[in-house]
CSV table of C-alpha atoms in Angstrom, one decimal:
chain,number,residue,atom,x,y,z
A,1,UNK,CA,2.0,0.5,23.5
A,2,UNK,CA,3.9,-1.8,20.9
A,3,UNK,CA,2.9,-1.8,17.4
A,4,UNK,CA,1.5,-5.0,17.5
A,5,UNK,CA,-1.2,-3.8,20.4
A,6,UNK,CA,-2.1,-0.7,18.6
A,7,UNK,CA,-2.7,-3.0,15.0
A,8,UNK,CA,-5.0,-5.7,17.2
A,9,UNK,CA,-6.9,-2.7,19.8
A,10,UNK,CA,-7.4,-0.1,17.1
A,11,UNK,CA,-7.9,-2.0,13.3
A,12,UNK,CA,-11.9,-3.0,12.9
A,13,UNK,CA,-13.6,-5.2,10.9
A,14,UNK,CA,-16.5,-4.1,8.8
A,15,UNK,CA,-18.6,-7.0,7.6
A,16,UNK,CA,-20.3,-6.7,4.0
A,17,UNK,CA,-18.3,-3.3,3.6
A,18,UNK,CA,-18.2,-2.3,0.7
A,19,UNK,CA,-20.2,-5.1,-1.4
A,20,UNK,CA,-21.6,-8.3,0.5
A,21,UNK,CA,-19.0,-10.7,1.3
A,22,UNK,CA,-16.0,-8.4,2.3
A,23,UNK,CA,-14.6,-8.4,5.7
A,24,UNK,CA,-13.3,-4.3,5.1
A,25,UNK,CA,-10.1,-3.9,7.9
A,26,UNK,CA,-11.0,-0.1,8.9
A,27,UNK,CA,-7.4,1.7,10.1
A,28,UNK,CA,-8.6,4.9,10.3
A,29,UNK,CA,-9.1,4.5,14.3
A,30,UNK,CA,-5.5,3.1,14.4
A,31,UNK,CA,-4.8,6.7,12.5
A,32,UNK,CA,-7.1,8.8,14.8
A,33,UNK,CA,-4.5,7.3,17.7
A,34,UNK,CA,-2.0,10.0,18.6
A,35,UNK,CA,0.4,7.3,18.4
A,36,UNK,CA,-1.2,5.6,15.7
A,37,UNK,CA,0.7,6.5,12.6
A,38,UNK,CA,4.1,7.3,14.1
A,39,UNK,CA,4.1,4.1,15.1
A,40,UNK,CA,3.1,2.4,12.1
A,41,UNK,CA,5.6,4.6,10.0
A,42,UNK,CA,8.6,3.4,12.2
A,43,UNK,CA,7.8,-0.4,12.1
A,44,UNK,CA,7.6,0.0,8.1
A,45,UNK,CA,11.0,1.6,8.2
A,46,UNK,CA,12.0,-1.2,10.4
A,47,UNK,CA,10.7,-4.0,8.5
A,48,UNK,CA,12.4,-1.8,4.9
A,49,UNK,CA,15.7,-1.6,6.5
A,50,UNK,CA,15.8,-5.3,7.6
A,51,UNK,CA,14.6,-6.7,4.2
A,52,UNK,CA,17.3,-4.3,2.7
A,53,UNK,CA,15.1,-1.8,0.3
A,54,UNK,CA,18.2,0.1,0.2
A,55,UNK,CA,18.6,3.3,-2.1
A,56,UNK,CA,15.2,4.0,-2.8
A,57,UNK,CA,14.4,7.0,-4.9
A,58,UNK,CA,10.3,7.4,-4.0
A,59,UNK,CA,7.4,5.9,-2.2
A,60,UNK,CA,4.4,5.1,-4.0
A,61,UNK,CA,1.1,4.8,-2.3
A,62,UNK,CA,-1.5,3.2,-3.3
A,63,UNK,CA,-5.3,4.8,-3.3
A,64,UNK,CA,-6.2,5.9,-0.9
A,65,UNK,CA,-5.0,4.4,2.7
A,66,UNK,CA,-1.5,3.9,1.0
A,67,UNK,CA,-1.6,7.6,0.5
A,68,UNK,CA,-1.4,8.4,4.5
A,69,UNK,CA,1.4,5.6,5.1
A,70,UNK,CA,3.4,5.9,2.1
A,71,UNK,CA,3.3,10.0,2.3
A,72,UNK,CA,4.6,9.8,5.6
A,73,UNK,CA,6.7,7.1,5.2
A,74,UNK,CA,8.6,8.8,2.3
A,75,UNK,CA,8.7,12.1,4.7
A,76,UNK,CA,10.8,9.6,7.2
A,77,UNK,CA,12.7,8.7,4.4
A,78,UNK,CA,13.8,12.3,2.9
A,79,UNK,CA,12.4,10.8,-0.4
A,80,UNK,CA,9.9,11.8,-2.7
A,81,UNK,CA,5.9,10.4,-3.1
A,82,UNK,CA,4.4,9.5,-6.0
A,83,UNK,CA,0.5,8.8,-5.9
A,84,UNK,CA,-1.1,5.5,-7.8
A,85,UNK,CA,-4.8,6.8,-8.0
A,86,UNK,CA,-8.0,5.7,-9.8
A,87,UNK,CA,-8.6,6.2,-13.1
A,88,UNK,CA,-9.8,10.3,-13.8
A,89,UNK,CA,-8.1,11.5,-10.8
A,90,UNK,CA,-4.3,12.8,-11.8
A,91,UNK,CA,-4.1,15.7,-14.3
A,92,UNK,CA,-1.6,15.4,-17.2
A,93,UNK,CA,-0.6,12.7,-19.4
A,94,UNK,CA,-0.9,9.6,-17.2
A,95,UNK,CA,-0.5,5.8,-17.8
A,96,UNK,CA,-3.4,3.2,-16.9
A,97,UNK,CA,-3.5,0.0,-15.7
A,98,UNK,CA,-6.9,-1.7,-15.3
A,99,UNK,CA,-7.2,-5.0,-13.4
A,100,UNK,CA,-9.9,-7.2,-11.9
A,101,UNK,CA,-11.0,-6.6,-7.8
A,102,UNK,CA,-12.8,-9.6,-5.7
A,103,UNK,CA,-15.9,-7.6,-6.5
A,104,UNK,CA,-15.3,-6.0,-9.8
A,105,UNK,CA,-12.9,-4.4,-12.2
A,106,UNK,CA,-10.7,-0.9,-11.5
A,107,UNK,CA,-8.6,0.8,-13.1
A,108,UNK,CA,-5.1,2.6,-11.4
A,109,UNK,CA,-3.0,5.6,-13.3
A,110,UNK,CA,0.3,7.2,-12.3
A,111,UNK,CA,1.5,10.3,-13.8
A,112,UNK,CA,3.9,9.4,-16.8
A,113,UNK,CA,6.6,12.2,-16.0
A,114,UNK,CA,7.1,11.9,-11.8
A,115,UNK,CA,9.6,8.8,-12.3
A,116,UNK,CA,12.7,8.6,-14.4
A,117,UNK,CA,13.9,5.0,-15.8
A,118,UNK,CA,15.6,3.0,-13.4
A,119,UNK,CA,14.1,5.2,-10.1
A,120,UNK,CA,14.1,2.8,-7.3
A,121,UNK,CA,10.6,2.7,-5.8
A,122,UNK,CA,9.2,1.1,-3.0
A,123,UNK,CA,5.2,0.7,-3.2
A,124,UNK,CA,3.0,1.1,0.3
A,125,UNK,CA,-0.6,-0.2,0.9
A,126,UNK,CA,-2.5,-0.4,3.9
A,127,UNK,CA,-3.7,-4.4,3.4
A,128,UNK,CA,-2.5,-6.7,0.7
A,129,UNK,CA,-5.5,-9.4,0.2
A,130,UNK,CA,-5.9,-11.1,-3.0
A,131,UNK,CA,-2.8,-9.1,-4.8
A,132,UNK,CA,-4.6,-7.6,-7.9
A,133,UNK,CA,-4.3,-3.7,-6.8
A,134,UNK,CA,-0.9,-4.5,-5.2
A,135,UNK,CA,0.1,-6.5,-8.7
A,136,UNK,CA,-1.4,-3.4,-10.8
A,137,UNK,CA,0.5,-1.1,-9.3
A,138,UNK,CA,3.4,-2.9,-9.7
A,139,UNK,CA,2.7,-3.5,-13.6
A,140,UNK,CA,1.9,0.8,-13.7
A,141,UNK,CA,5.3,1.5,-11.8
A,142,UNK,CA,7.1,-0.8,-14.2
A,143,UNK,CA,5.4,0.6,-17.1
A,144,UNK,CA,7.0,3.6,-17.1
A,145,UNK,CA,10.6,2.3,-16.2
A,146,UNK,CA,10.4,2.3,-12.4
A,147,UNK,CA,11.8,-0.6,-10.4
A,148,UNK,CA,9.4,-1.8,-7.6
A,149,UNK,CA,11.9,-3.1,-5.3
A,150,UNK,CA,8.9,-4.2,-3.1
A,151,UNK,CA,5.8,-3.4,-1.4
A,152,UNK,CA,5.1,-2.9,2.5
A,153,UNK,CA,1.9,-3.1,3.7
A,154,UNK,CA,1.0,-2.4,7.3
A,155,UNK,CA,-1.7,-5.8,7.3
A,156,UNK,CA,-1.6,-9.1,5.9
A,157,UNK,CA,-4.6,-11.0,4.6
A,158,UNK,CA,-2.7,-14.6,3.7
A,159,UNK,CA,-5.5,-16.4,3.5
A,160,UNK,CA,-6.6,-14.4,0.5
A,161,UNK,CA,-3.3,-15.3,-1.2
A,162,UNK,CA,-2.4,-11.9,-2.1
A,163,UNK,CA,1.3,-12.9,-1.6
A,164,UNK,CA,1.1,-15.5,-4.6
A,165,UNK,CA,0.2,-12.9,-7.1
A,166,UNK,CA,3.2,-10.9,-6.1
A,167,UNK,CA,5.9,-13.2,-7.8
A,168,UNK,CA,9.0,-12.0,-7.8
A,169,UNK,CA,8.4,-8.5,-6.0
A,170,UNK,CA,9.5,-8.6,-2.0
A,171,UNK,CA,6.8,-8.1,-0.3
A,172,UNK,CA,6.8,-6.9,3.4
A,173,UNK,CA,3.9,-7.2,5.5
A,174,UNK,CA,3.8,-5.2,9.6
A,175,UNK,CA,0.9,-7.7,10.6
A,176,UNK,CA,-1.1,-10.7,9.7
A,177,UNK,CA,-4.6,-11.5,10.2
């Protein structure tokens, strides 16, 4: 099965999930799929390699979905992981970004000492939608001397306009919707 028919049989939408209002795109049955995740790993390397994120020095997932891709993605890469969580989650000294959601505020936090200035990092999420989390991380990465050379998500929400908040980061998407 291509990628594209695993993404459209296996994604769900969850209506009003978690506040009223949000369409919530479930891929934990595309995971649960035995070829689920190898498959989405492979077409994120695919789309990497042919937008040239060369020479990357980490993946950095985004809570929590981008934790499963990117993890796994920076095992197919031989490179190392590096979590963005929410805010009380990471021992150590960490650095904070906080940000507004479509249905509140949040705040994300990387550990301060896992990146060295100038480390070439490419950031993984499972949707991008309006950009905020995506643009957060981003800021975080940046903050403590990375350089985001571009996110990959595995879906698309254009309509949201996600994309737009993303100026001047490459941003790679598997699927729209």
């Amino acid at each position: 099965m291509s990628l594209d028919e695993l993404l459209q049989k296996r994604i769900r939408t969850i209506a009003d999930w978690p506040t009223e209002g949000v369409q919530f795109r479930d891929i934990m049955p595309l995971l649960a799929d035995p070829a689920g995740l190898s498959t989405c790993v492979a077409g994120m390397r695919a789309r990497m390699d042919q937008a040239g994120f060369a020479d990357v020095h980490a993946i950095a997932g985004i809570e929590a979905r981008g934790f499963i891709l990117g993890s796994a993605l920076a095992m197919n890469l031989g490179v190392g992981f590096v979590a963005v969580r929410k805010a009380g989650k990471l021992p150590g000294e960490v650095v904070a970004q906080t940000y507004d959601l479509e249905y509140g505020t949040a705040t994300l936090e990387v550990q301060r000492d896992l990146l060295h200035p100038g480390s070439r990092v490419v950031l993984v999420d499972d949707v991008l939608a309006t950009g905020g989390t995506a643009a957060a991380a981003a800021a975080l990465l940046q903050s403590v001397g990375a350089q985001v050379v571009g996110l990959v998500s595995l879906l698309e929400l254009p309509a949201l306009g996600g994309r737009e908040r993303l100026q001047g980061l490459a941003v790679e998407a598997i699927h729209q919707i």
